[in-house]
PDB file of C-alpha atoms in Angstrom:
ATOM      1  CA  MET A  11     -46.500  -5.744  19.938  1.00 79.00           C
ATOM      2  CA  ASP A  12     -45.161  -7.559  16.807  1.00 93.00           C
ATOM      3  CA  ASP A  13     -42.424  -5.717  14.829  1.00 97.00           C
ATOM      4  CA  PHE A  14     -41.574  -7.115  11.503  1.00 97.00           C
ATOM      5  CA  LYS A  15     -38.185  -5.406  11.620  1.00 97.00           C
ATOM      6  CA  GLU A  16     -37.082  -8.136  14.080  1.00 97.00           C
ATOM      7  CA  ILE A  17     -37.491 -10.808  11.471  1.00 98.00           C
ATOM      8  CA  ILE A  18     -34.120 -11.929  10.082  1.00 98.00           C
ATOM      9  CA  VAL A  19     -33.885 -13.393   6.579  1.00 98.00           C
ATOM     10  CA  THR A  20     -30.659 -14.761   5.261  1.00 98.00           C
ATOM     11  CA  LYS A  21     -29.461 -15.918   1.728  1.00 97.00           C
ATOM     12  CA  GLY A  22     -29.929 -19.516   0.801  1.00 95.00           C
ATOM     13  CA  SER A  23     -29.807 -21.868  -2.047  1.00 93.00           C
ATOM     14  CA  PRO A  24     -31.885 -21.488  -4.048  1.00 93.00           C
ATOM     15  CA  LYS A  25     -34.345 -19.644  -1.831  1.00 96.00           C
ATOM     16  CA  VAL A  26     -33.725 -17.451   1.110  1.00 97.00           C
ATOM     17  CA  ARG A  27     -33.873 -18.784   4.671  1.00 97.00           C
ATOM     18  CA  VAL A  28     -35.979 -17.350   7.575  1.00 98.00           C
ATOM     19  CA  LYS A  29     -33.380 -17.373  10.362  1.00 98.00           C
ATOM     20  CA  LYS A  30     -35.472 -15.617  12.894  1.00 97.00           C
ATOM     21  CA  ASN A  31     -39.168 -14.729  13.263  1.00 97.00           C
ATOM     22  CA  PRO A  32     -40.161 -13.683  16.847  1.00 97.00           C
ATOM     23  CA  THR A  33     -43.430 -12.303  15.520  1.00 97.00           C
ATOM     24  CA  SER A  34     -46.843 -13.850  14.806  1.00 97.00           C
ATOM     25  CA  TYR A  35     -46.655 -12.740  11.220  1.00 98.00           C
ATOM     26  CA  LYS A  36     -47.164 -15.654   8.981  1.00 97.00           C
ATOM     27  CA  LEU A  37     -44.696 -16.479   6.195  1.00 98.00           C
ATOM     28  CA  ILE A  38     -46.694 -16.586   2.887  1.00 96.00           C
ATOM     29  CA  GLY A  39     -43.912 -17.060   0.449  1.00 95.00           C
ATOM     30  CA  LYS A  40     -40.080 -16.953  -0.261  1.00 94.00           C
ATOM     31  CA  GLY A  41     -37.942 -16.866  -3.249  1.00 94.00           C
ATOM     32  CA  ILE A  42     -34.382 -16.073  -4.362  1.00 95.00           C
ATOM     33  CA  GLN A  43     -34.392 -12.460  -3.071  1.00 96.00           C
ATOM     34  CA  GLY A  44     -36.750 -12.334  -0.184  1.00 97.00           C
ATOM     35  CA  ALA A  45     -39.392 -13.716   2.163  1.00 98.00           C
ATOM     36  CA  VAL A  46     -42.890 -12.368   2.466  1.00 98.00           C
ATOM     37  CA  PHE A  47     -44.972 -12.124   5.542  1.00 98.00           C
ATOM     38  CA  LYS A  48     -48.654 -11.204   6.016  1.00 98.00           C
ATOM     39  CA  ILE A  49     -48.906  -8.378   8.488  1.00 97.00           C
ATOM     40  CA  SER A  50     -52.690  -7.525   8.046  1.00 97.00           C
ATOM     41  CA  SER A  51     -55.627  -8.322   5.817  1.00 95.00           C
ATOM     42  CA  GLU A  52     -54.296  -5.660   3.528  1.00 96.00           C
ATOM     43  CA  ARG A  53     -50.634  -5.539   3.818  1.00 98.00           C
ATOM     44  CA  CYS A  54     -47.622  -7.711   3.774  1.00 98.00           C
ATOM     45  CA  VAL A  55     -43.892  -7.163   4.214  1.00 98.00           C
ATOM     46  CA  LYS A  56     -41.053  -8.528   2.116  1.00 98.00           C
ATOM     47  CA  ILE A  57     -37.755  -8.918   3.949  1.00 98.00           C
ATOM     48  CA  TYR A  58     -34.505  -9.073   1.834  1.00 98.00           C
ATOM     49  CA  PRO A  59     -31.090 -10.340   2.856  1.00 98.00           C
ATOM     50  CA  GLU A  60     -29.484  -7.911   0.495  1.00 97.00           C
ATOM     51  CA  GLU A  61     -30.301  -4.189   0.576  1.00 97.00           C
ATOM     52  CA  LYS A  62     -29.765  -3.903  -3.126  1.00 97.00           C
ATOM     53  CA  HIS A  63     -32.687  -6.145  -3.818  1.00 97.00           C
ATOM     54  CA  ALA A  64     -34.921  -4.067  -1.562  1.00 98.00           C
ATOM     55  CA  ALA A  65     -33.965  -0.854  -3.442  1.00 97.00           C
ATOM     56  CA  MET A  66     -34.536  -2.542  -6.863  1.00 97.00           C
ATOM     57  CA  GLU A  67     -38.085  -3.748  -6.101  1.00 97.00           C
ATOM     58  CA  GLN A  68     -39.036  -0.477  -4.418  1.00 97.00           C
ATOM     59  CA  ALA A  69     -37.864   1.501  -7.534  1.00 96.00           C
ATOM     60  CA  VAL A  70     -40.229  -0.504  -9.674  1.00 96.00           C
ATOM     61  CA  LEU A  71     -43.232  -0.128  -7.226  1.00 97.00           C
ATOM     62  CA  GLN A  72     -42.547   3.596  -7.031  1.00 96.00           C
ATOM     63  CA  ALA A  73     -42.420   3.984 -10.824  1.00 94.00           C
ATOM     64  CA  ALA A  74     -45.704   2.053 -11.141  1.00 95.00           C
ATOM     65  CA  LYS A  75     -47.575   3.945  -8.576  1.00 93.00           C
ATOM     66  CA  GLY A  76     -51.264   3.998  -9.301  1.00 91.00           C
ATOM     67  CA  SER A  77     -51.160   1.144 -11.698  1.00 95.00           C
ATOM     68  CA  GLN A  78     -53.891  -1.548 -11.123  1.00 95.00           C
ATOM     69  CA  TYR A  79     -51.426  -4.257 -12.173  1.00 97.00           C
ATOM     70  CA  PHE A  80     -48.721  -3.663  -9.405  1.00 97.00           C
ATOM     71  CA  PRO A  81     -49.157  -3.876  -5.618  1.00 97.00           C
ATOM     72  CA  MET A  82     -49.382  -0.573  -3.801  1.00 97.00           C
ATOM     73  CA  LEU A  83     -46.169   0.528  -1.887  1.00 97.00           C
ATOM     74  CA  TYR A  84     -46.868   1.614   1.622  1.00 98.00           C
ATOM     75  CA  GLU A  85     -43.501   1.795   3.316  1.00 97.00           C
ATOM     76  CA  SER A  86     -39.957   0.992   2.596  1.00 97.00           C
ATOM     77  CA  GLY A  87     -36.671   0.486   4.335  1.00 98.00           C
ATOM     78  CA  LYS A  88     -33.259  -0.650   3.600  1.00 98.00           C
ATOM     79  CA  ASN A  89     -34.002  -4.348   3.743  1.00 98.00           C
ATOM     80  CA  TYR A  90     -37.857  -4.430   3.711  1.00 98.00           C
ATOM     81  CA  THR A  91     -40.874  -3.333   1.633  1.00 98.00           C
ATOM     82  CA  VAL A  92     -44.402  -3.017   3.024  1.00 98.00           C
ATOM     83  CA  MET A  93     -46.779  -3.486   0.152  1.00 98.00           C
ATOM     84  CA  GLU A  94     -50.410  -4.454  -0.647  1.00 97.00           C
ATOM     85  CA  PHE A  95     -51.319  -7.965   0.075  1.00 96.00           C
ATOM     86  CA  VAL A  96     -52.473  -9.523  -3.054  1.00 94.00           C
ATOM     87  CA  SER A  97     -55.161 -12.289  -2.419  1.00 94.00           C
ATOM     88  CA  GLY A  98     -55.884 -14.859  -5.098  1.00 95.00           C
ATOM     89  CA  ILE A  99     -54.267 -17.729  -6.975  1.00 96.00           C
ATOM     90  CA  THR A 100     -51.421 -17.664  -9.502  1.00 97.00           C
ATOM     91  CA  LEU A 101     -52.290 -17.530 -13.261  1.00 98.00           C
ATOM     92  CA  ARG A 102     -50.601 -21.000 -13.638  1.00 97.00           C
ATOM     93  CA  ASP A 103     -52.939 -22.515 -11.075  1.00 97.00           C
ATOM     94  CA  TYR A 104     -55.938 -20.593 -12.564  1.00 97.00           C
ATOM     95  CA  LEU A 105     -55.328 -21.941 -16.072  1.00 97.00           C
ATOM     96  CA  PHE A 106     -53.919 -25.380 -15.100  1.00 95.00           C
ATOM     97  CA  ASP A 107     -57.128 -27.412 -15.926  1.00 92.00           C
ATOM     98  CA  LYS A 108     -58.460 -25.134 -18.750  1.00 94.00           C
ATOM     99  CA  ASN A 109     -58.641 -26.210 -22.349  1.00 94.00           C
ATOM    100  CA  GLU A 110     -58.447 -22.542 -23.468  1.00 96.00           C
ATOM    101  CA  ILE A 111     -57.386 -19.200 -21.966  1.00 97.00           C
ATOM    102  CA  PRO A 112     -60.326 -16.913 -21.300  1.00 96.00           C
ATOM    103  CA  ILE A 113     -60.568 -13.704 -23.508  1.00 97.00           C
ATOM    104  CA  HIS A 114     -60.768 -11.499 -20.426  1.00 96.00           C
ATOM    105  CA  ILE A 115     -57.335 -12.853 -19.221  1.00 97.00           C
ATOM    106  CA  VAL A 116     -55.658 -12.274 -22.644  1.00 98.00           C
ATOM    107  CA  GLU A 117     -57.089  -8.736 -22.585  1.00 98.00           C
ATOM    108  CA  GLN A 118     -55.760  -8.014 -19.197  1.00 97.00           C
ATOM    109  CA  LEU A 119     -52.229  -9.570 -20.037  1.00 98.00           C
ATOM    110  CA  LEU A 120     -51.968  -7.340 -23.123  1.00 98.00           C
ATOM    111  CA  THR A 121     -52.914  -4.204 -21.218  1.00 97.00           C
ATOM    112  CA  MET A 122     -50.500  -5.171 -18.411  1.00 97.00           C
ATOM    113  CA  LEU A 123     -47.569  -5.752 -20.873  1.00 97.00           C
ATOM    114  CA  LYS A 124     -48.301  -2.410 -22.706  1.00 96.00           C
ATOM    115  CA  GLU A 125     -48.470  -0.501 -19.425  1.00 96.00           C
ATOM    116  CA  ARG A 126     -45.127  -1.964 -18.291  1.00 95.00           C
ATOM    117  CA  GLU A 127     -43.693  -0.523 -21.654  1.00 94.00           C
ATOM    118  CA  GLN A 128     -45.338   2.806 -21.064  1.00 94.00           C
ATOM    119  CA  LEU A 129     -44.013   3.056 -17.536  1.00 94.00           C
ATOM    120  CA  GLY A 130     -40.454   2.598 -18.794  1.00 94.00           C
ATOM    121  CA  ILE A 131     -40.041  -0.751 -17.318  1.00 94.00           C
ATOM    122  CA  PRO A 132     -37.611  -2.731 -19.609  1.00 94.00           C
ATOM    123  CA  ARG A 133     -38.903  -6.278 -18.621  1.00 94.00           C
ATOM    124  CA  VAL A 134     -42.032  -6.399 -20.696  1.00 95.00           C
ATOM    125  CA  ASP A 135     -42.830  -9.941 -19.388  1.00 96.00           C
ATOM    126  CA  ALA A 136     -44.266 -11.726 -16.416  1.00 96.00           C
ATOM    127  CA  ASN A 137     -43.961 -15.280 -15.052  1.00 96.00           C
ATOM    128  CA  LEU A 138     -47.249 -17.156 -14.636  1.00 97.00           C
ATOM    129  CA  ARG A 139     -46.326 -17.806 -11.103  1.00 96.00           C
ATOM    130  CA  HIS A 140     -46.016 -14.029 -10.398  1.00 96.00           C
ATOM    131  CA  VAL A 141     -49.512 -13.066 -12.039  1.00 98.00           C
ATOM    132  CA  ILE A 142     -52.245 -13.300  -9.247  1.00 97.00           C
ATOM    133  CA  ILE A 143     -55.874 -13.668 -10.301  1.00 97.00           C
ATOM    134  CA  SER A 144     -58.252 -12.242  -7.594  1.00 93.00           C
ATOM    135  CA  ASP A 145     -61.780 -13.542  -6.842  1.00 88.00           C
ATOM    136  CA  ASP A 146     -63.092 -10.843  -9.097  1.00 89.00           C
ATOM    137  CA  HIS A 147     -60.927 -12.172 -12.033  1.00 90.00           C
ATOM    138  CA  THR A 148     -58.598  -9.096 -12.057  1.00 91.00           C
ATOM    139  CA  MET A 149     -54.883  -9.487 -11.900  1.00 96.00           C
ATOM    140  CA  LYS A 150     -51.748  -8.113 -10.257  1.00 96.00           C
ATOM    141  CA  VAL A 151     -48.154  -8.964 -10.767  1.00 97.00           C
ATOM    142  CA  ILE A 152     -45.808  -9.617  -7.826  1.00 96.00           C
ATOM    143  CA  ASP A 153     -41.983  -9.964  -7.488  1.00 95.00           C
ATOM    144  CA  HIS A 154     -40.441  -7.052  -9.230  1.00 95.00           C
ATOM    145  CA  VAL A 155     -36.791  -7.179  -8.075  1.00 95.00           C
ATOM    146  CA  ASN A 156     -35.408  -7.646 -11.699  1.00 92.00           C
ATOM    147  CA  SER A 157     -38.033  -5.670 -13.648  1.00 92.00           C
ATOM    148  CA  PHE A 158     -35.615  -2.740 -14.138  1.00 92.00           C
ATOM    149  CA  LYS A 159     -32.568  -4.942 -14.540  1.00 89.00           C
ATOM    150  CA  LYS A 160     -33.726  -7.288 -17.144  1.00 84.00           C
ATOM    151  CA  LYS A 161     -34.447  -5.997 -20.682  1.00 89.00           C
ATOM    152  CA  LEU A 162     -36.976  -8.039 -22.480  1.00 88.00           C
ATOM    153  CA  ARG A 163     -39.174  -6.480 -25.209  1.00 92.00           C
ATOM    154  CA  VAL A 164     -41.405  -9.582 -25.688  1.00 95.00           C
ATOM    155  CA  PRO A 165     -42.910 -11.824 -23.054  1.00 97.00           C
ATOM    156  CA  LYS A 166     -40.548 -14.815 -23.093  1.00 96.00           C
ATOM    157  CA  SER A 167     -41.458 -16.216 -19.570  1.00 96.00           C
ATOM    158  CA  LEU A 168     -45.193 -15.648 -20.183  1.00 98.00           C
ATOM    159  CA  THR A 169     -45.286 -17.439 -23.502  1.00 97.00           C
ATOM    160  CA  GLN A 170     -43.090 -20.358 -22.289  1.00 97.00           C
ATOM    161  CA  GLY A 171     -45.449 -20.778 -19.285  1.00 98.00           C
ATOM    162  CA  LEU A 172     -48.450 -20.929 -21.489  1.00 98.00           C
ATOM    163  CA  LYS A 173     -46.699 -23.297 -23.903  1.00 97.00           C
ATOM    164  CA  ASN A 174     -46.048 -25.746 -20.970  1.00 97.00           C
ATOM    165  CA  LEU A 175     -49.762 -25.541 -20.193  1.00 97.00           C
ATOM    166  CA  GLY A 176     -50.729 -26.281 -23.880  1.00 97.00           C
ATOM    167  CA  LEU A 177     -52.315 -22.855 -24.158  1.00 98.00           C
ATOM    168  CA  LEU A 178     -49.847 -20.767 -26.148  1.00 98.00           C
ATOM    169  CA  GLU A 179     -51.606 -21.354 -29.669  1.00 98.00           C
ATOM    170  CA  ASP A 180     -54.953 -20.351 -28.258  1.00 98.00           C
ATOM    171  CA  PHE A 181     -53.304 -17.242 -26.511  1.00 98.00           C
ATOM    172  CA  LEU A 182     -51.624 -16.189 -29.806  1.00 98.00           C
ATOM    173  CA  LYS A 183     -54.745 -16.614 -31.795  1.00 98.00           C
ATOM    174  CA  LYS A 184     -56.588 -14.406 -29.370  1.00 98.00           C
ATOM    175  CA  VAL A 185     -53.735 -11.799 -29.411  1.00 98.00           C
ATOM    176  CA  ARG A 186     -53.990 -11.604 -33.256  1.00 98.00           C
ATOM    177  CA  VAL A 187     -57.738 -10.791 -32.955  1.00 97.00           C
ATOM    178  CA  LEU A 188     -57.441  -8.398 -30.126  1.00 98.00           C
ATOM    179  CA  ASP A 189     -54.154  -6.510 -31.019  1.00 98.00           C
ATOM    180  CA  GLU A 190     -52.771  -7.122 -34.471  1.00 97.00           C
ATOM    181  CA  GLU A 191     -49.981  -4.586 -34.023  1.00 97.00           C
ATOM    182  CA  THR A 192     -48.599  -6.403 -31.029  1.00 97.00           C
ATOM    183  CA  PHE A 193     -49.067  -9.750 -32.801  1.00 97.00           C
ATOM    184  CA  ILE A 194     -47.023  -8.553 -35.828  1.00 97.00           C
ATOM    185  CA  LYS A 195     -44.364  -7.247 -33.426  1.00 96.00           C
ATOM    186  CA  TRP A 196     -44.143 -10.606 -31.706  1.00 97.00           C
ATOM    187  CA  LYS A 197     -44.088 -12.388 -35.053  1.00 97.00           C
ATOM    188  CA  LYS A 198     -40.977 -10.553 -36.016  1.00 96.00           C
ATOM    189  CA  SER A 199     -39.180 -11.488 -32.721  1.00 96.00           C
ATOM    190  CA  ARG A 200     -37.079 -14.655 -32.524  1.00 94.00           C
ATOM    191  CA  THR A 201     -38.473 -15.687 -29.170  1.00 93.00           C
ATOM    192  CA  ILE A 202     -42.217 -15.856 -30.090  1.00 97.00           C
ATOM    193  CA  GLY A 203     -41.972 -15.797 -33.922  1.00 97.00           C
ATOM    194  CA  LYS A 204     -40.912 -19.342 -33.953  1.00 96.00           C
ATOM    195  CA  TYR A 205     -44.113 -20.453 -32.331  1.00 97.00           C
ATOM    196  CA  ILE A 206     -46.302 -18.308 -34.602  1.00 97.00           C
ATOM    197  CA  SER A 207     -44.544 -19.981 -37.566  1.00 96.00           C
ATOM    198  CA  LYS A 208     -44.963 -23.379 -36.036  1.00 95.00           C
ATOM    199  CA  TYR A 209     -48.739 -22.849 -35.416  1.00 96.00           C
ATOM    200  CA  ARG A 210     -49.084 -21.316 -38.873  1.00 96.00           C
ATOM    201  CA  LEU A 211     -50.772 -18.248 -37.517  1.00 94.00           C
TER     202      LEU A 211
END
């Protein structure tokens, strides 16, 4: 019987390296802090070279327990996290060939960002590559190692990603209509305010 605890992941540059995988579990992704393997249709496991990164991500998932925007945490260990397998495509890929950002996506992004703030997560942001859109057009955010470590009150990575796709102006216009309070807050910030001024919104 396969045991994911036999998988060995080591530090690499820039991404981690899978040194040993004697199981049949498929590698579905890897990054700077860990590698993710699919262990069932509903679960995956993230293996970390450094125990501190496992603890950091587990703390975020535990704090966000019950949130529809975070993967469910099933089991944790010193160097691994078993969590919900999130099926879908990244928000970057979802928006790549679109001329505008759908209103239902803007609504979910605003709700997700506000929920992070309400949960006491200091990184009120998300990278487009870490936002997964499912077949029913709902979203979840993955990769939370630094969500408690980094303090960011406005979504810098999110807006930069949308700018790269040519969708930031459309996004900000819809934010102004849907949530004027958030729009005003962003307008006062140096990070997003410069774009709002540029687009004369």
